[in-house]
Amino acid sequence: MSLVIPMVIYIQQHLAKVADKALAANMQQTLKVKQPCYGVNAEQRSHIFKDARAHTKIDNAENYRRLLLWLWSGVYREERYLALDAGEYYHAFINEHAFHTYEEMLETVDGIDIADRLAEQLISPVVIAHREFESKLIEWRESDNKWLRRASLLAHCNHKKQTNVDLLCETVLLLADDSDYEVQQAIGLVLRNYSETDFPFVDHFLISNIGILTPQARREARKLTLG
């Protein structure tokens, strides 16, 4: 049996041990998701993950993949958070070999709380290092799944001077009339993120496309500059 399975069981057992039903109900209501919660806060989750790492060493890409997918497939929300915690912690494995694992996770995203971390912290670094995956962003922006469309935008975040501006602008304009709130918000978020690198460009882009971009997207993009 893989050492990853006992690690996941250890995590699940200790999540259950510190579960708080009142907090769980509040979390689920706040997040507006169907997935149940244990009611475990971030600090408790961090301690559990730290203890689990003391028992099991993740030292190869296959075990990294297994750990993320086992946790991601868990019943409770905190297990998905821990999949993201683990994904970010073992940074040596955030590479082209993990991309399809991240994509598999992305296909079952159901909320901003997990979508954005996955796109910005795991997918984005791989895309900037391996530009061949930009073809996936092009594919995602055409998807019927709003979370894939959101990811096709947010995967450009934190690329700074290495941002593929042409692809970013093309994607923004393609999705400019998207009816989903999450996609419109993401347009504003990614433009705001890039404005930290090149404010004049983003400012000009917003003005030039004022008749195309929705008020929601423009407001989100302007939040940084408005204070």
Coordinates of N, CA, C and O in Angstrom, one line a residue, residues 25-198:
A25 N -21.2 24.6 9.8 CA -22.5 25.1 9.2 C -22.3 26.6 8.8 O -22.7 27.0 7.7
N26 N -21.5 27.4 9.5 CA -21.3 28.8 9.2 C -20.4 28.8 7.9 O -20.6 29.7 7.0
M27 N -19.4 28.0 7.9 CA -18.5 28.0 6.7 C -19.2 27.6 5.4 O -19.1 28.3 4.4
Q28 N -20.1 26.6 5.5 CA -20.8 26.1 4.3 C -21.7 27.2 3.8 O -21.9 27.5 2.6
Q29 N -22.4 27.9 4.8 CA -23.3 29.0 4.4 C -22.5 30.2 3.8 O -23.0 30.7 2.8
T30 N -21.4 30.5 4.4 CA -20.6 31.6 3.9 C -20.0 31.3 2.5 O -20.1 32.2 1.6
L31 N -19.6 30.1 2.3 CA -19.0 29.7 1.0 C -20.0 29.5 -0.1 O -19.7 29.5 -1.3
K32 N -21.3 29.2 0.4 CA -22.4 28.9 -0.6 C -22.1 27.7 -1.4 O -22.2 27.8 -2.7
V33 N -21.6 26.7 -0.8 CA -21.3 25.4 -1.5 C -22.1 24.3 -0.9 O -22.5 24.3 0.2
K34 N -22.3 23.3 -1.8 CA -23.0 22.1 -1.3 C -22.1 21.1 -0.5 O -22.6 20.4 0.4
Q35 N -20.8 21.2 -0.7 CA -19.8 20.3 0.0 C -19.8 20.6 1.5 O -19.7 21.8 1.9
P36 N -20.0 19.6 2.3 CA -19.9 19.9 3.8 C -18.6 20.2 4.2 O -17.6 20.0 3.6
C37 N -18.5 20.9 5.4 CA -17.2 21.3 6.0 C -17.1 20.5 7.4 O -18.1 20.2 8.0
Y38 N -15.8 20.4 7.8 CA -15.6 19.8 9.1 C -15.8 20.9 10.1 O -16.1 20.7 11.3
G39 N -15.5 22.2 9.8 CA -15.4 23.3 10.7 C -14.1 23.4 11.4 O -13.9 23.4 12.6
V40 N -13.0 23.3 10.5 CA -11.6 23.4 11.0 C -11.0 24.6 10.4 O -11.0 24.8 9.2
N41 N -10.4 25.5 11.3 CA -9.9 26.7 10.8 C -8.5 26.5 10.2 O -7.9 25.4 10.3
A42 N -8.0 27.5 9.5 CA -6.7 27.4 8.8 C -5.5 27.1 9.7 O -4.6 26.3 9.3
E43 N -5.5 27.6 10.9 CA -4.4 27.3 11.9 C -4.4 25.9 12.3 O -3.4 25.2 12.3
Q44 N -5.6 25.3 12.6 CA -5.7 23.9 12.9 C -5.3 23.0 11.7 O -4.6 22.0 11.9
R45 N -5.8 23.4 10.6 CA -5.4 22.7 9.4 C -3.9 22.7 9.1 O -3.3 21.6 8.8
S46 N -3.3 23.8 9.4 CA -1.8 23.9 9.2 C -1.1 22.9 10.2 O -0.1 22.3 9.8
H47 N -1.6 22.8 11.4 CA -0.9 22.0 12.4 C -1.1 20.5 12.0 O -0.2 19.7 12.1
I48 N -2.3 20.2 11.5 CA -2.6 18.8 11.1 C -1.6 18.4 9.9 O -1.1 17.3 9.9
F49 N -1.5 19.3 9.0 CA -0.6 19.0 7.8 C 0.8 18.9 8.3 O 1.6 18.0 7.8
K50 N 1.3 19.7 9.2 CA 2.6 19.7 9.7 C 2.9 18.3 10.3 O 3.9 17.7 10.1
D51 N 2.0 17.9 11.2 CA 2.1 16.6 11.8 C 2.1 15.4 10.8 O 2.9 14.4 11.0
A52 N 1.3 15.5 9.8 CA 1.2 14.5 8.8 C 2.5 14.4 8.0 O 2.9 13.3 7.7
R53 N 3.1 15.5 7.8 CA 4.4 15.5 7.1 C 5.5 14.8 7.9 O 6.5 14.3 7.3
A54 N 5.4 14.8 9.2 CA 6.4 14.2 10.0 C 6.3 12.7 9.9 O 7.3 12.0 10.2
H55 N 5.2 12.2 9.5 CA 5.0 10.7 9.4 C 5.3 10.2 8.0 O 5.6 9.0 7.8
T56 N 5.1 11.1 7.0 CA 5.2 10.6 5.6 C 6.0 11.6 4.8 O 5.7 12.8 4.8
K57 N 7.0 11.1 4.0 CA 7.8 12.0 3.2 C 7.3 11.9 1.7 O 7.3 10.8 1.2
I58 N 6.9 13.0 1.2 CA 6.5 13.0 -0.3 C 7.8 13.4 -1.0 O 8.2 14.6 -1.0
D59 N 8.4 12.5 -1.7 CA 9.7 12.7 -2.3 C 9.7 12.4 -3.8 O 10.8 12.3 -4.4
N60 N 8.6 12.2 -4.4 CA 8.6 12.0 -5.9 C 7.2 12.5 -6.5 O 6.2 12.7 -5.7
A61 N 7.2 12.7 -7.8 CA 6.1 13.3 -8.4 C 4.8 12.4 -8.4 O 3.7 13.0 -8.3
E62 N 5.0 11.1 -8.4 CA 3.9 10.3 -8.3 C 3.1 10.3 -7.0 O 1.9 10.4 -6.9
N63 N 3.9 10.4 -5.9 CA 3.3 10.5 -4.6 C 2.6 11.9 -4.4 O 1.6 12.0 -3.7
Y64 N 3.3 12.9 -5.0 CA 2.7 14.2 -5.0 C 1.3 14.2 -5.6 O 0.3 14.7 -5.1
R65 N 1.3 13.6 -6.8 CA 0.0 13.5 -7.6 C -1.0 12.7 -6.8 O -2.2 13.2 -6.6
R66 N -0.6 11.6 -6.2 CA -1.6 10.8 -5.4 C -2.1 11.6 -4.2 O -3.3 11.5 -3.9
L67 N -1.2 12.3 -3.5 CA -1.7 13.0 -2.3 C -2.7 14.1 -2.7 O -3.7 14.2 -2.0
L68 N -2.4 14.8 -3.7 CA -3.3 15.9 -4.1 C -4.7 15.3 -4.5 O -5.7 15.8 -4.1
L69 N -4.7 14.3 -5.3 CA -5.9 13.8 -5.8 C -6.7 13.0 -4.7 O -8.0 13.1 -4.7
W70 N -6.1 12.3 -3.8 CA -6.8 11.7 -2.7 C -7.4 12.7 -1.8 O -8.6 12.6 -1.4
L71 N -6.7 13.8 -1.5 CA -7.3 14.8 -0.7 C -8.4 15.5 -1.4 O -9.5 15.8 -0.8
W72 N -8.2 15.8 -2.7 CA -9.1 16.6 -3.4 C -10.5 15.8 -3.6 O -11.6 16.4 -3.6
S73 N -10.4 14.5 -3.6 CA -11.6 13.7 -3.7 C -12.3 13.5 -2.4 O -13.4 12.8 -2.4
G74 N -11.8 14.0 -1.3 CA -12.5 13.9 0.0 C -13.9 14.5 0.0 O -14.3 15.3 -0.8
V75 N -14.6 14.0 1.0 CA -16.0 14.5 1.2 C -16.1 15.9 1.7 O -17.0 16.7 1.3
Y76 N -15.1 16.4 2.5 CA -15.2 17.6 3.1 C -14.3 18.7 2.5 O -13.3 18.4 1.9
R77 N -14.8 20.0 2.7 CA -14.1 21.1 2.1 C -12.7 21.3 2.5 O -11.8 21.6 1.7
E78 N -12.4 21.0 3.8 CA -11.1 21.2 4.3 C -10.1 20.2 3.6 O -8.9 20.5 3.6
E79 N -10.6 19.1 3.1 CA -9.7 18.2 2.4 C -9.2 18.8 1.1 O -8.0 18.7 0.7
R80 N -10.1 19.6 0.5 CA -9.7 20.3 -0.7 C -8.7 21.4 -0.4 O -7.7 21.6 -1.1
Y81 N -8.9 22.1 0.7 CA -7.9 23.1 1.1 C -6.6 22.5 1.4 O -5.5 23.0 1.0
L82 N -6.6 21.3 2.0 CA -5.3 20.6 2.3 C -4.6 20.1 1.0 O -3.4 20.1 0.9
A83 N -5.4 19.8 0.0 CA -4.8 19.4 -1.3 C -4.1 20.6 -1.9 O -3.0 20.5 -2.4
L84 N -4.7 21.8 -1.7 CA -4.0 23.0 -2.2 C -2.8 23.4 -1.3 O -1.8 23.8 -1.8
D85 N -3.0 23.2 0.0 CA -1.8 23.4 0.9 C -0.7 22.5 0.5 O 0.5 23.0 0.5
A86 N -1.0 21.2 0.3 CA 0.1 20.3 -0.1 C 0.7 20.6 -1.5 O 1.9 20.6 -1.7
G87 N -0.2 21.0 -2.4 CA 0.3 21.4 -3.7 C 1.3 22.5 -3.7 O 2.3 22.5 -4.4
E88 N 1.0 23.5 -2.8 CA 1.9 24.7 -2.7 C 3.1 24.4 -1.9 O 4.2 24.9 -2.2
Y89 N 3.0 23.5 -0.9 CA 4.1 23.2 0.1 C 5.2 22.5 -0.7 O 6.4 22.8 -0.5
Y90 N 4.9 21.5 -1.4 CA 5.9 20.7 -2.1 C 6.2 21.4 -3.5 O 5.9 20.9 -4.6
H91 N 6.8 22.6 -3.4 CA 7.0 23.4 -4.6 C 7.9 22.8 -5.6 O 7.9 23.2 -6.8
A92 N 8.7 21.9 -5.2 CA 9.6 21.3 -6.2 C 8.9 20.5 -7.3 O 9.4 20.2 -8.4
F93 N 7.6 20.1 -6.9 CA 6.8 19.3 -7.9 C 5.8 20.2 -8.6 O 5.0 19.6 -9.4
I94 N 5.9 21.5 -8.5 CA 5.0 22.4 -9.3 C 5.7 22.6 -10.6 O 6.5 23.5 -10.8
N95 N 5.4 21.7 -11.5 CA 6.1 21.7 -12.8 C 5.2 21.1 -13.9 O 4.1 20.8 -13.6
E96 N 5.8 20.9 -15.1 CA 5.0 20.5 -16.2 C 4.4 19.1 -16.0 O 3.3 18.8 -16.5
H97 N 5.0 18.3 -15.1 CA 4.5 16.9 -14.9 C 3.2 17.0 -14.0 O 2.4 16.0 -14.1
A98 N 3.0 18.1 -13.3 CA 1.9 18.2 -12.4 C 0.7 18.9 -13.1 O -0.4 18.9 -12.5
F99 N 0.9 19.4 -14.3 CA -0.1 20.3 -14.9 C -1.4 19.5 -15.1 O -2.5 20.0 -14.8
H100 N -1.4 18.3 -15.5 CA -2.6 17.5 -15.8 C -3.3 17.1 -14.5 O -4.5 17.0 -14.5
T101 N -2.5 17.0 -13.4 CA -3.2 16.8 -12.1 C -4.0 18.1 -11.7 O -5.1 18.0 -11.2
Y102 N -3.4 19.2 -11.9 CA -4.1 20.5 -11.6 C -5.3 20.6 -12.5 O -6.4 21.1 -12.0
E103 N -5.2 20.2 -13.7 CA -6.3 20.3 -14.6 C -7.5 19.4 -14.2 O -8.6 19.8 -14.2
E104 N -7.1 18.2 -13.7 CA -8.1 17.3 -13.2 C -8.8 17.8 -12.0 O -10.0 17.7 -11.9
M105 N -8.1 18.5 -11.2 CA -8.7 19.2 -10.0 C -9.6 20.3 -10.4 O -10.7 20.5 -9.9
L106 N -9.1 21.1 -11.4 CA -9.9 22.2 -11.9 C -11.2 21.8 -12.4 O -12.2 22.6 -12.3
E107 N -11.3 20.7 -13.0 CA -12.6 20.3 -13.7 C -13.7 20.0 -12.7 O -14.9 20.0 -13.1
T108 N -13.3 19.9 -11.4 CA -14.4 19.7 -10.4 C -14.5 20.8 -9.4 O -15.0 20.7 -8.3
V109 N -13.9 22.0 -9.7 CA -14.0 23.2 -8.9 C -15.4 23.6 -8.8 O -16.2 23.5 -9.7
D110 N -15.8 24.1 -7.6 CA -17.2 24.6 -7.4 C -17.2 25.9 -6.6 O -18.3 26.2 -6.0
G111 N -16.1 26.6 -6.5 CA -16.2 27.8 -5.7 C -14.9 28.7 -5.9 O -13.8 28.1 -6.2
I112 N -15.1 30.0 -5.7 CA -13.9 30.9 -5.8 C -12.8 30.6 -4.8 O -11.6 30.7 -5.1
D113 N -13.2 30.1 -3.6 CA -12.2 29.8 -2.6 C -11.2 28.8 -3.0 O -10.0 28.9 -2.6
I114 N -11.5 27.9 -3.8 CA -10.5 26.9 -4.3 C -10.1 27.2 -5.7 O -8.9 26.9 -6.1
A115 N -10.9 27.8 -6.5 CA -10.6 28.0 -7.9 C -9.4 29.0 -8.1 O -8.5 28.7 -8.9
D116 N -9.4 30.0 -7.3 CA -8.4 31.0 -7.4 C -7.0 30.6 -6.9 O -6.0 30.9 -7.6
R117 N -7.0 29.9 -5.8 CA -5.7 29.3 -5.4 C -5.1 28.4 -6.4 O -3.9 28.4 -6.7
L118 N -6.0 27.5 -6.9 CA -5.5 26.5 -7.9 C -5.0 27.2 -9.1 O -3.9 26.9 -9.6
A119 N -5.7 28.2 -9.6 CA -5.2 28.9 -10.9 C -4.0 29.7 -10.6 O -3.1 29.7 -11.5
E120 N -4.0 30.5 -9.6 CA -2.9 31.5 -9.4 C -1.6 30.9 -8.7 O -0.5 31.3 -9.1
Q121 N -1.8 29.9 -7.8 CA -0.6 29.4 -7.1 C 0.0 28.2 -7.7 O 1.1 27.9 -7.5
L122 N -0.8 27.4 -8.5 CA -0.3 26.1 -9.0 C -0.3 26.1 -10.5 O 0.8 25.8 -11.1
I123 N -1.4 26.5 -11.2 CA -1.4 26.5 -12.6 C -0.5 27.6 -13.2 O 0.3 27.4 -14.2
S124 N -0.7 28.8 -12.7 CA 0.1 30.0 -13.2 C 1.6 29.8 -13.3 O 2.2 30.1 -14.3
P125 N 2.2 29.3 -12.2 CA 3.7 29.1 -12.3 C 4.1 28.1 -13.4 O 5.2 28.3 -14.0
V126 N 3.3 27.1 -13.6 CA 3.6 26.1 -14.7 C 3.5 26.8 -16.1 O 4.3 26.5 -16.9
V127 N 2.4 27.6 -16.2 CA 2.2 28.2 -17.5 C 3.4 29.1 -17.9 O 3.8 29.2 -19.0
I128 N 3.8 29.9 -16.9 CA 4.9 30.9 -17.2 C 6.2 30.1 -17.5 O 7.0 30.6 -18.3
A129 N 6.4 29.0 -17.0 CA 7.7 28.2 -17.2 C 7.6 27.3 -18.4 O 8.6 27.0 -19.0
H130 N 6.3 27.0 -18.8 CA 6.2 26.1 -20.0 C 5.0 26.6 -20.8 O 3.9 26.3 -20.7
R131 N 5.4 27.5 -21.8 CA 4.4 28.2 -22.5 C 3.5 27.3 -23.4 O 2.5 27.8 -23.9
E132 N 3.9 26.1 -23.6 CA 3.1 25.2 -24.4 C 1.7 25.0 -23.8 O 0.7 24.7 -24.4
F133 N 1.6 25.3 -22.4 CA 0.3 25.1 -21.8 C -0.6 26.3 -22.0 O -1.8 26.2 -21.6
E134 N -0.1 27.3 -22.7 CA -1.0 28.4 -23.0 C -2.1 27.9 -24.0 O -3.2 28.4 -24.0
S135 N -1.9 26.8 -24.7 CA -2.9 26.2 -25.5 C -4.1 25.7 -24.7 O -5.2 25.7 -25.1
K136 N -3.8 25.3 -23.5 CA -4.8 24.9 -22.5 C -5.7 26.1 -22.1 O -6.9 25.9 -22.0
L137 N -5.1 27.2 -21.9 CA -5.8 28.4 -21.5 C -6.8 28.8 -22.7 O -7.9 29.2 -22.4
I138 N -6.3 28.6 -23.9 CA -7.1 28.9 -25.0 C -8.3 27.9 -25.1 O -9.5 28.3 -25.4
E139 N -8.0 26.7 -24.8 CA -9.1 25.7 -24.7 C -10.1 26.0 -23.6 O -11.3 25.9 -23.8
W140 N -9.6 26.3 -22.4 CA -10.5 26.6 -21.3 C -11.4 27.7 -21.5 O -12.5 27.7 -21.0
R141 N -10.9 28.8 -22.2 CA -11.8 30.0 -22.3 C -13.0 29.7 -23.2 O -14.0 30.5 -23.2
E142 N -13.0 28.6 -23.9 CA -14.1 28.2 -24.8 C -15.0 27.2 -24.1 O -16.0 26.8 -24.6
S143 N -14.7 26.8 -22.8 CA -15.4 25.8 -22.1 C -16.8 26.2 -21.7 O -17.0 27.4 -21.4
D144 N -17.7 25.3 -21.5 CA -19.0 25.5 -20.9 C -18.9 25.7 -19.4 O -19.8 26.1 -18.7
N145 N -17.7 25.2 -18.8 CA -17.5 25.3 -17.4 C -16.9 26.7 -17.0 O -15.9 27.0 -17.4
K146 N -17.7 27.4 -16.2 CA -17.3 28.8 -15.9 C -16.0 28.8 -15.1 O -15.3 29.8 -15.2
W147 N -15.7 27.8 -14.4 CA -14.5 27.8 -13.6 C -13.2 27.6 -14.5 O -12.2 28.1 -14.2
L148 N -13.4 26.9 -15.6 CA -12.3 26.8 -16.5 C -12.1 28.1 -17.2 O -11.0 28.5 -17.5
R149 N -13.2 28.8 -17.6 CA -13.1 30.1 -18.2 C -12.4 31.1 -17.2 O -11.6 31.9 -17.6
R150 N -12.8 31.0 -15.9 CA -12.2 31.9 -14.9 C -10.7 31.6 -14.9 O -9.8 32.5 -14.8
A151 N -10.3 30.3 -14.9 CA -8.9 29.9 -14.8 C -8.1 30.4 -16.0 O -6.9 30.7 -15.9
S152 N -8.8 30.4 -17.2 CA -8.1 30.9 -18.4 C -7.6 32.3 -18.3 O -6.7 32.8 -19.0
L153 N -8.2 33.1 -17.4 CA -7.8 34.4 -17.1 C -6.8 34.5 -15.9 O -5.8 35.1 -16.1
L154 N -7.2 33.9 -14.8 CA -6.4 34.0 -13.6 C -5.0 33.3 -13.7 O -4.1 33.6 -12.9
A155 N -4.9 32.4 -14.7 CA -3.6 31.7 -14.9 C -2.5 32.7 -15.4 O -1.4 32.3 -15.4
H156 N -3.0 33.9 -15.8 CA -2.0 34.9 -16.2 C -1.5 35.7 -15.0 O -0.5 36.5 -15.1
C157 N -2.1 35.5 -13.8 CA -1.7 36.4 -12.7 C -0.3 36.1 -12.2 O 0.2 35.0 -12.3
N158 N 0.3 37.2 -11.8 CA 1.7 37.1 -11.2 C 2.8 36.9 -12.3 O 3.9 36.5 -11.9
H159 N 2.4 37.0 -13.5 CA 3.5 36.8 -14.6 C 4.3 38.1 -14.8 O 5.3 38.1 -15.5
K160 N 3.7 39.2 -14.3 CA 4.4 40.5 -14.3 C 4.9 40.8 -15.7 O 4.2 40.8 -16.7
K161 N 6.2 41.1 -15.8 CA 6.8 41.5 -17.1 C 6.8 40.4 -18.1 O 7.1 40.6 -19.3
Q162 N 6.6 39.2 -17.7 CA 6.6 38.0 -18.6 C 5.2 37.7 -19.1 O 5.0 36.7 -19.7
T163 N 4.2 38.5 -18.7 CA 2.9 38.3 -19.1 C 2.8 38.3 -20.6 O 3.3 39.1 -21.3
N164 N 2.0 37.3 -21.1 CA 1.7 37.2 -22.6 C 0.5 38.2 -22.8 O -0.6 37.8 -22.7
V165 N 0.9 39.4 -23.0 CA -0.2 40.5 -23.0 C -1.2 40.3 -24.2 O -2.4 40.5 -24.0
D166 N -0.7 39.8 -25.3 CA -1.5 39.6 -26.4 C -2.6 38.5 -26.1 O -3.8 38.7 -26.4
L167 N -2.2 37.4 -25.5 CA -3.1 36.4 -25.2 C -4.0 36.8 -24.1 O -5.2 36.5 -24.1
L168 N -3.5 37.6 -23.1 CA -4.4 38.0 -22.0 C -5.5 39.0 -22.6 O -6.7 38.8 -22.2
C169 N -5.1 39.9 -23.4 CA -6.1 40.9 -23.9 C -7.1 40.2 -24.8 O -8.3 40.5 -24.8
E170 N -6.6 39.2 -25.6 CA -7.5 38.5 -26.5 C -8.5 37.7 -25.7 O -9.7 37.7 -26.0
T171 N -8.1 37.1 -24.6 CA -9.0 36.3 -23.7 C -10.0 37.2 -23.0 O -11.2 36.9 -23.0
V172 N -9.5 38.4 -22.5 CA -10.4 39.3 -21.9 C -11.5 39.8 -22.8 O -12.7 39.8 -22.5
L173 N -11.1 40.1 -24.1 CA -12.1 40.6 -25.0 C -13.1 39.5 -25.5 O -14.2 39.7 -25.7
L174 N -12.5 38.3 -25.6 CA -13.4 37.1 -26.0 C -14.4 36.9 -24.9 O -15.6 36.5 -25.2
L175 N -14.1 37.1 -23.6 CA -15.0 36.8 -22.5 C -15.7 38.0 -22.0 O -16.4 37.9 -21.0
A176 N -15.5 39.1 -22.7 CA -16.1 40.4 -22.2 C -17.6 40.4 -22.0 O -18.1 41.1 -21.2
D177 N -18.3 39.6 -22.8 CA -19.8 39.5 -22.7 C -20.2 38.3 -22.0 O -21.4 38.0 -22.1
D178 N -19.3 37.6 -21.3 CA -19.7 36.4 -20.6 C -20.7 36.8 -19.5 O -20.6 37.8 -18.8
S179 N -21.7 36.0 -19.3 CA -22.8 36.3 -18.4 C -22.6 35.9 -17.0 O -23.4 36.2 -16.1
D180 N -21.5 35.1 -16.7 CA -21.3 34.6 -15.4 C -20.5 35.7 -14.5 O -19.5 36.2 -15.0
Y181 N -21.0 35.9 -13.4 CA -20.3 36.8 -12.4 C -18.9 36.5 -12.2 O -18.0 37.3 -12.2
E182 N -18.6 35.2 -12.0 CA -17.2 34.7 -11.7 C -16.3 35.1 -12.8 O -15.1 35.3 -12.5
V183 N -16.7 35.0 -14.0 CA -15.8 35.3 -15.2 C -15.6 36.8 -15.2 O -14.5 37.3 -15.5
Q184 N -16.7 37.6 -15.1 CA -16.5 39.1 -15.1 C -15.6 39.6 -14.0 O -14.8 40.4 -14.2
Q185 N -15.8 39.0 -12.8 CA -14.9 39.3 -11.7 C -13.4 39.0 -12.1 O -12.5 39.8 -11.8
A186 N -13.2 37.8 -12.7 CA -11.9 37.4 -13.0 C -11.2 38.3 -14.0 O -10.0 38.6 -14.0
I187 N -12.0 38.9 -15.0 CA -11.5 39.8 -15.9 C -10.9 41.0 -15.2 O -9.8 41.5 -15.5
G188 N -11.7 41.6 -14.2 CA -11.2 42.7 -13.5 C -10.0 42.3 -12.6 O -9.0 43.1 -12.5
L189 N -10.0 41.2 -12.0 CA -8.9 40.8 -11.2 C -7.6 40.6 -11.9 O -6.5 41.1 -11.5
V190 N -7.6 40.0 -13.1 CA -6.4 39.8 -13.8 C -5.9 41.1 -14.4 O -4.6 41.3 -14.5
L191 N -6.8 42.0 -14.8 CA -6.3 43.3 -15.3 C -5.7 44.1 -14.1 O -4.7 44.8 -14.3
R192 N -6.4 44.1 -13.0 CA -5.8 44.7 -11.8 C -4.4 44.2 -11.4 O -3.5 44.9 -11.1
N193 N -4.3 42.9 -11.5 CA -3.0 42.3 -11.2 C -1.9 42.7 -12.2 O -0.8 43.1 -11.7
Y194 N -2.3 42.8 -13.5 CA -1.3 43.3 -14.4 C -1.0 44.8 -14.3 O 0.1 45.2 -14.6
S195 N -2.0 45.5 -13.8 CA -1.8 47.0 -13.7 C -0.7 47.3 -12.7 O 0.0 48.4 -12.7
E196 N -0.4 46.3 -11.8 CA 0.7 46.5 -10.8 C 2.1 46.5 -11.6 O 3.1 47.1 -11.1
T197 N 2.1 45.9 -12.8 CA 3.3 45.9 -13.6 C 3.3 47.0 -14.6 O 4.4 47.6 -14.9
D198 N 2.2 47.2 -15.3 CA 2.1 48.2 -16.3 C 0.8 48.9 -16.2 O -0.2 48.6 -17.0

